[in-house]
PDB file of C-alpha atoms in Angstrom:
ATOM      1  CA  UNK N 401       4.045  10.575  13.721  1.00  0.00           C
ATOM      2  CA  UNK N 402       1.963  11.480  16.792  1.00  0.00           C
ATOM      3  CA  UNK N 403       1.126  15.179  17.019  1.00  0.00           C
ATOM      4  CA  UNK N 404       3.107  15.692  20.227  1.00  0.00           C
ATOM      5  CA  UNK N 405       6.291  14.246  18.697  1.00  0.00           C
ATOM      6  CA  UNK N 406       8.927  16.322  16.963  1.00  0.00           C
ATOM      7  CA  UNK N 407      11.248  15.411  14.129  1.00  0.00           C
ATOM      8  CA  UNK N 408      14.559  17.011  13.342  1.00  0.00           C
ATOM      9  CA  UNK N 409      14.241  19.579  10.585  1.00  0.00           C
ATOM     10  CA  UNK N 410      17.941  19.346   9.807  1.00  0.00           C
ATOM     11  CA  UNK N 411      18.731  15.967   8.232  1.00  0.00           C
ATOM     12  CA  UNK N 412      21.839  13.939   8.935  1.00  0.00           C
ATOM     13  CA  UNK N 413      23.695  13.533   5.622  1.00  0.00           C
ATOM     14  CA  UNK N 414      24.817   9.992   4.838  1.00  0.00           C
ATOM     15  CA  UNK N 415      26.373   9.080   1.516  1.00  0.00           C
ATOM     16  CA  UNK N 416      28.682   6.502   0.002  1.00  0.00           C
ATOM     17  CA  UNK N 417      30.004   5.092  -3.234  1.00  0.00           C
ATOM     18  CA  UNK N 418      29.144   1.433  -3.743  1.00  0.00           C
ATOM     19  CA  UNK N 419      30.914  -1.142  -5.840  1.00  0.00           C
ATOM     20  CA  UNK N 420      31.038  -0.183  -9.474  1.00  0.00           C
ATOM     21  CA  UNK N 421      30.850   3.538  -8.689  1.00  0.00           C
ATOM     22  CA  UNK N 422      27.160   3.648  -7.713  1.00  0.00           C
ATOM     23  CA  UNK N 423      26.717   6.839  -5.640  1.00  0.00           C
ATOM     24  CA  UNK N 424      24.085   6.935  -2.884  1.00  0.00           C
ATOM     25  CA  UNK N 425      22.973  10.115  -1.117  1.00  0.00           C
ATOM     26  CA  UNK N 426      20.746   9.747   1.941  1.00  0.00           C
ATOM     27  CA  UNK N 427      19.201  11.907   4.632  1.00  0.00           C
ATOM     28  CA  UNK N 428      18.347  10.745   8.135  1.00  0.00           C
ATOM     29  CA  UNK N 429      15.855  12.243  10.600  1.00  0.00           C
ATOM     30  CA  UNK N 430      15.312  11.571  14.300  1.00  0.00           C
ATOM     31  CA  UNK N 431      11.872  11.623  15.932  1.00  0.00           C
ATOM     32  CA  UNK N 432      11.511  12.500  19.616  1.00  0.00           C
ATOM     33  CA  UNK N 433       8.496  11.614  21.759  1.00  0.00           C
ATOM     34  CA  UNK N 434       7.441  13.821  24.675  1.00  0.00           C
ATOM     35  CA  UNK N 435      10.006  16.514  23.903  1.00  0.00           C
ATOM     36  CA  UNK N 436      10.898  19.235  26.333  1.00  0.00           C
ATOM     37  CA  UNK N 437      10.668  22.886  25.267  1.00  0.00           C
ATOM     38  CA  UNK N 438      13.509  23.709  22.885  1.00  0.00           C
ATOM     39  CA  UNK N 439      14.371  20.084  22.069  1.00  0.00           C
ATOM     40  CA  UNK N 440      13.917  20.511  18.304  1.00  0.00           C
ATOM     41  CA  UNK N 441      16.316  23.451  18.276  1.00  0.00           C
ATOM     42  CA  UNK N 442      18.836  21.500  20.380  1.00  0.00           C
ATOM     43  CA  UNK N 443      18.529  18.464  18.086  1.00  0.00           C
ATOM     44  CA  UNK N 444      18.866  20.502  14.892  1.00  0.00           C
ATOM     45  CA  UNK N 445      21.853  22.431  16.254  1.00  0.00           C
ATOM     46  CA  UNK N 446      23.557  19.190  17.327  1.00  0.00           C
ATOM     47  CA  UNK N 447      23.018  17.644  13.885  1.00  0.00           C
ATOM     48  CA  UNK N 448      24.235  20.766  12.087  1.00  0.00           C
ATOM     49  CA  UNK N 449      27.386  21.072  14.205  1.00  0.00           C
ATOM     50  CA  UNK N 450      28.351  17.369  14.128  1.00  0.00           C
ATOM     51  CA  UNK N 451      30.948  16.218  11.595  1.00  0.00           C
ATOM     52  CA  UNK N 452      29.157  13.527   9.594  1.00  0.00           C
ATOM     53  CA  UNK N 453      31.730  13.469   6.784  1.00  0.00           C
ATOM     54  CA  UNK N 454      32.699   9.989   5.663  1.00  0.00           C
ATOM     55  CA  UNK N 455      30.176   8.264   7.940  1.00  0.00           C
ATOM     56  CA  UNK N 456      28.178   6.603   5.174  1.00  0.00           C
ATOM     57  CA  UNK N 457      31.264   5.305   3.408  1.00  0.00           C
ATOM     58  CA  UNK N 458      32.708   3.897   6.645  1.00  0.00           C
ATOM     59  CA  UNK N 459      29.433   2.147   7.450  1.00  0.00           C
ATOM     60  CA  UNK N 460      29.148   0.775   3.929  1.00  0.00           C
ATOM     61  CA  UNK N 461      32.748  -0.454   3.831  1.00  0.00           C
ATOM     62  CA  UNK N 462      32.678  -2.022   7.307  1.00  0.00           C
ATOM     63  CA  UNK N 463      29.318  -3.770   6.863  1.00  0.00           C
ATOM     64  CA  UNK N 464      30.484  -5.852   3.923  1.00  0.00           C
ATOM     65  CA  UNK N 465      28.348  -7.128   1.060  1.00  0.00           C
ATOM     66  CA  UNK N 466      24.778  -8.292   1.520  1.00  0.00           C
ATOM     67  CA  UNK N 467      22.675 -10.347  -0.847  1.00  0.00           C
ATOM     68  CA  UNK N 468      19.947  -8.309  -2.572  1.00  0.00           C
ATOM     69  CA  UNK N 469      21.430  -4.979  -1.408  1.00  0.00           C
ATOM     70  CA  UNK N 470      23.314  -3.703  -4.452  1.00  0.00           C
ATOM     71  CA  UNK N 471      23.199  -0.028  -3.442  1.00  0.00           C
ATOM     72  CA  UNK N 472      24.031  -0.727   0.191  1.00  0.00           C
ATOM     73  CA  UNK N 473      20.999   0.948   1.754  1.00  0.00           C
ATOM     74  CA  UNK N 474      20.144  -2.023   3.968  1.00  0.00           C
ATOM     75  CA  UNK N 475      23.683  -2.570   5.246  1.00  0.00           C
ATOM     76  CA  UNK N 476      24.212   1.147   5.906  1.00  0.00           C
ATOM     77  CA  UNK N 477      20.831   1.493   7.620  1.00  0.00           C
ATOM     78  CA  UNK N 478      21.556  -1.514   9.844  1.00  0.00           C
ATOM     79  CA  UNK N 479      24.976  -0.163  10.773  1.00  0.00           C
ATOM     80  CA  UNK N 480      23.596   3.340  11.316  1.00  0.00           C
ATOM     81  CA  UNK N 481      21.169   2.405  14.110  1.00  0.00           C
ATOM     82  CA  UNK N 482      23.761   2.311  16.928  1.00  0.00           C
ATOM     83  CA  UNK N 483      25.350   5.528  15.601  1.00  0.00           C
ATOM     84  CA  UNK N 484      22.001   7.331  15.781  1.00  0.00           C
ATOM     85  CA  UNK N 485      21.338   5.903  19.240  1.00  0.00           C
ATOM     86  CA  UNK N 486      24.720   7.090  20.511  1.00  0.00           C
ATOM     87  CA  UNK N 487      24.245  10.526  18.942  1.00  0.00           C
ATOM     88  CA  UNK N 488      20.780  10.894  20.499  1.00  0.00           C
ATOM     89  CA  UNK N 489      22.133   9.921  23.919  1.00  0.00           C
ATOM     90  CA  UNK N 490      25.001  12.405  23.607  1.00  0.00           C
ATOM     91  CA  UNK N 491      22.529  15.127  22.614  1.00  0.00           C
ATOM     92  CA  UNK N 492      19.956  14.252  25.300  1.00  0.00           C
ATOM     93  CA  UNK N 493      21.801  12.294  28.022  1.00  0.00           C
ATOM     94  CA  UNK N 494      19.723   9.384  29.282  1.00  0.00           C
ATOM     95  CA  UNK N 495      17.108   9.658  26.526  1.00  0.00           C
ATOM     96  CA  UNK N 496      15.201   6.413  26.096  1.00  0.00           C
ATOM     97  CA  UNK N 497      15.507   4.548  22.801  1.00  0.00           C
ATOM     98  CA  UNK N 498      12.447   3.216  20.966  1.00  0.00           C
ATOM     99  CA  UNK N 499      10.821   2.729  24.333  1.00  0.00           C
ATOM    100  CA  UNK N 500       7.253   2.337  25.477  1.00  0.00           C
ATOM    101  CA  UNK N 501       7.990   4.307  28.642  1.00  0.00           C
ATOM    102  CA  UNK N 502       4.828   6.401  28.500  1.00  0.00           C
ATOM    103  CA  UNK N 503       5.436  10.021  29.380  1.00  0.00           C
ATOM    104  CA  UNK N 504       9.238   9.860  29.220  1.00  0.00           C
ATOM    105  CA  UNK N 505      11.197  11.645  26.527  1.00  0.00           C
ATOM    106  CA  UNK N 506      12.404   9.041  24.046  1.00  0.00           C
ATOM    107  CA  UNK N 507      13.614   8.571  20.516  1.00  0.00           C
ATOM    108  CA  UNK N 508      10.432   7.193  19.001  1.00  0.00           C
ATOM    109  CA  UNK N 509      11.960   6.460  15.638  1.00  0.00           C
ATOM    110  CA  UNK N 510      14.386   7.463  12.976  1.00  0.00           C
ATOM    111  CA  UNK N 511      14.261   7.173   9.253  1.00  0.00           C
ATOM    112  CA  UNK N 512      16.480   7.319   6.218  1.00  0.00           C
ATOM    113  CA  UNK N 513      15.580   8.241   2.680  1.00  0.00           C
ATOM    114  CA  UNK N 514      18.001   7.756  -0.194  1.00  0.00           C
ATOM    115  CA  UNK N 515      18.263   8.919  -3.763  1.00  0.00           C
ATOM    116  CA  UNK N 516      20.823   7.251  -5.982  1.00  0.00           C
ATOM    117  CA  UNK N 517      22.715   9.938  -7.887  1.00  0.00           C
ATOM    118  CA  UNK N 518      23.092   7.795 -10.973  1.00  0.00           C
ATOM    119  CA  UNK N 519      19.350   7.426 -11.601  1.00  0.00           C
TER     120      UNK N 519
END
């Protein structure tokens, strides 16, 4: 991550129960390029106040099965991208998304890390 970028300190919680009862617990962070003063606090407050309950399960269920994705991380991650983009735009109206727009404020990336609860 470039030094001038910021990343949310508050993670977005995403979890689901896969077929066979496999439980997945994930955390998602958003990275902002060329932030304005106070952007990290705004981002963290928006994440903390948003109702994320059931999101992971809805994404998992709606994405359907994928070959070589028994825990569902790939399908949930793929389905999560537009949700994160919409959330970022609602938090910072007009923010660019994964853009090479130079000095403009933009979401430079986002990431998800998961830990299966049954391992």
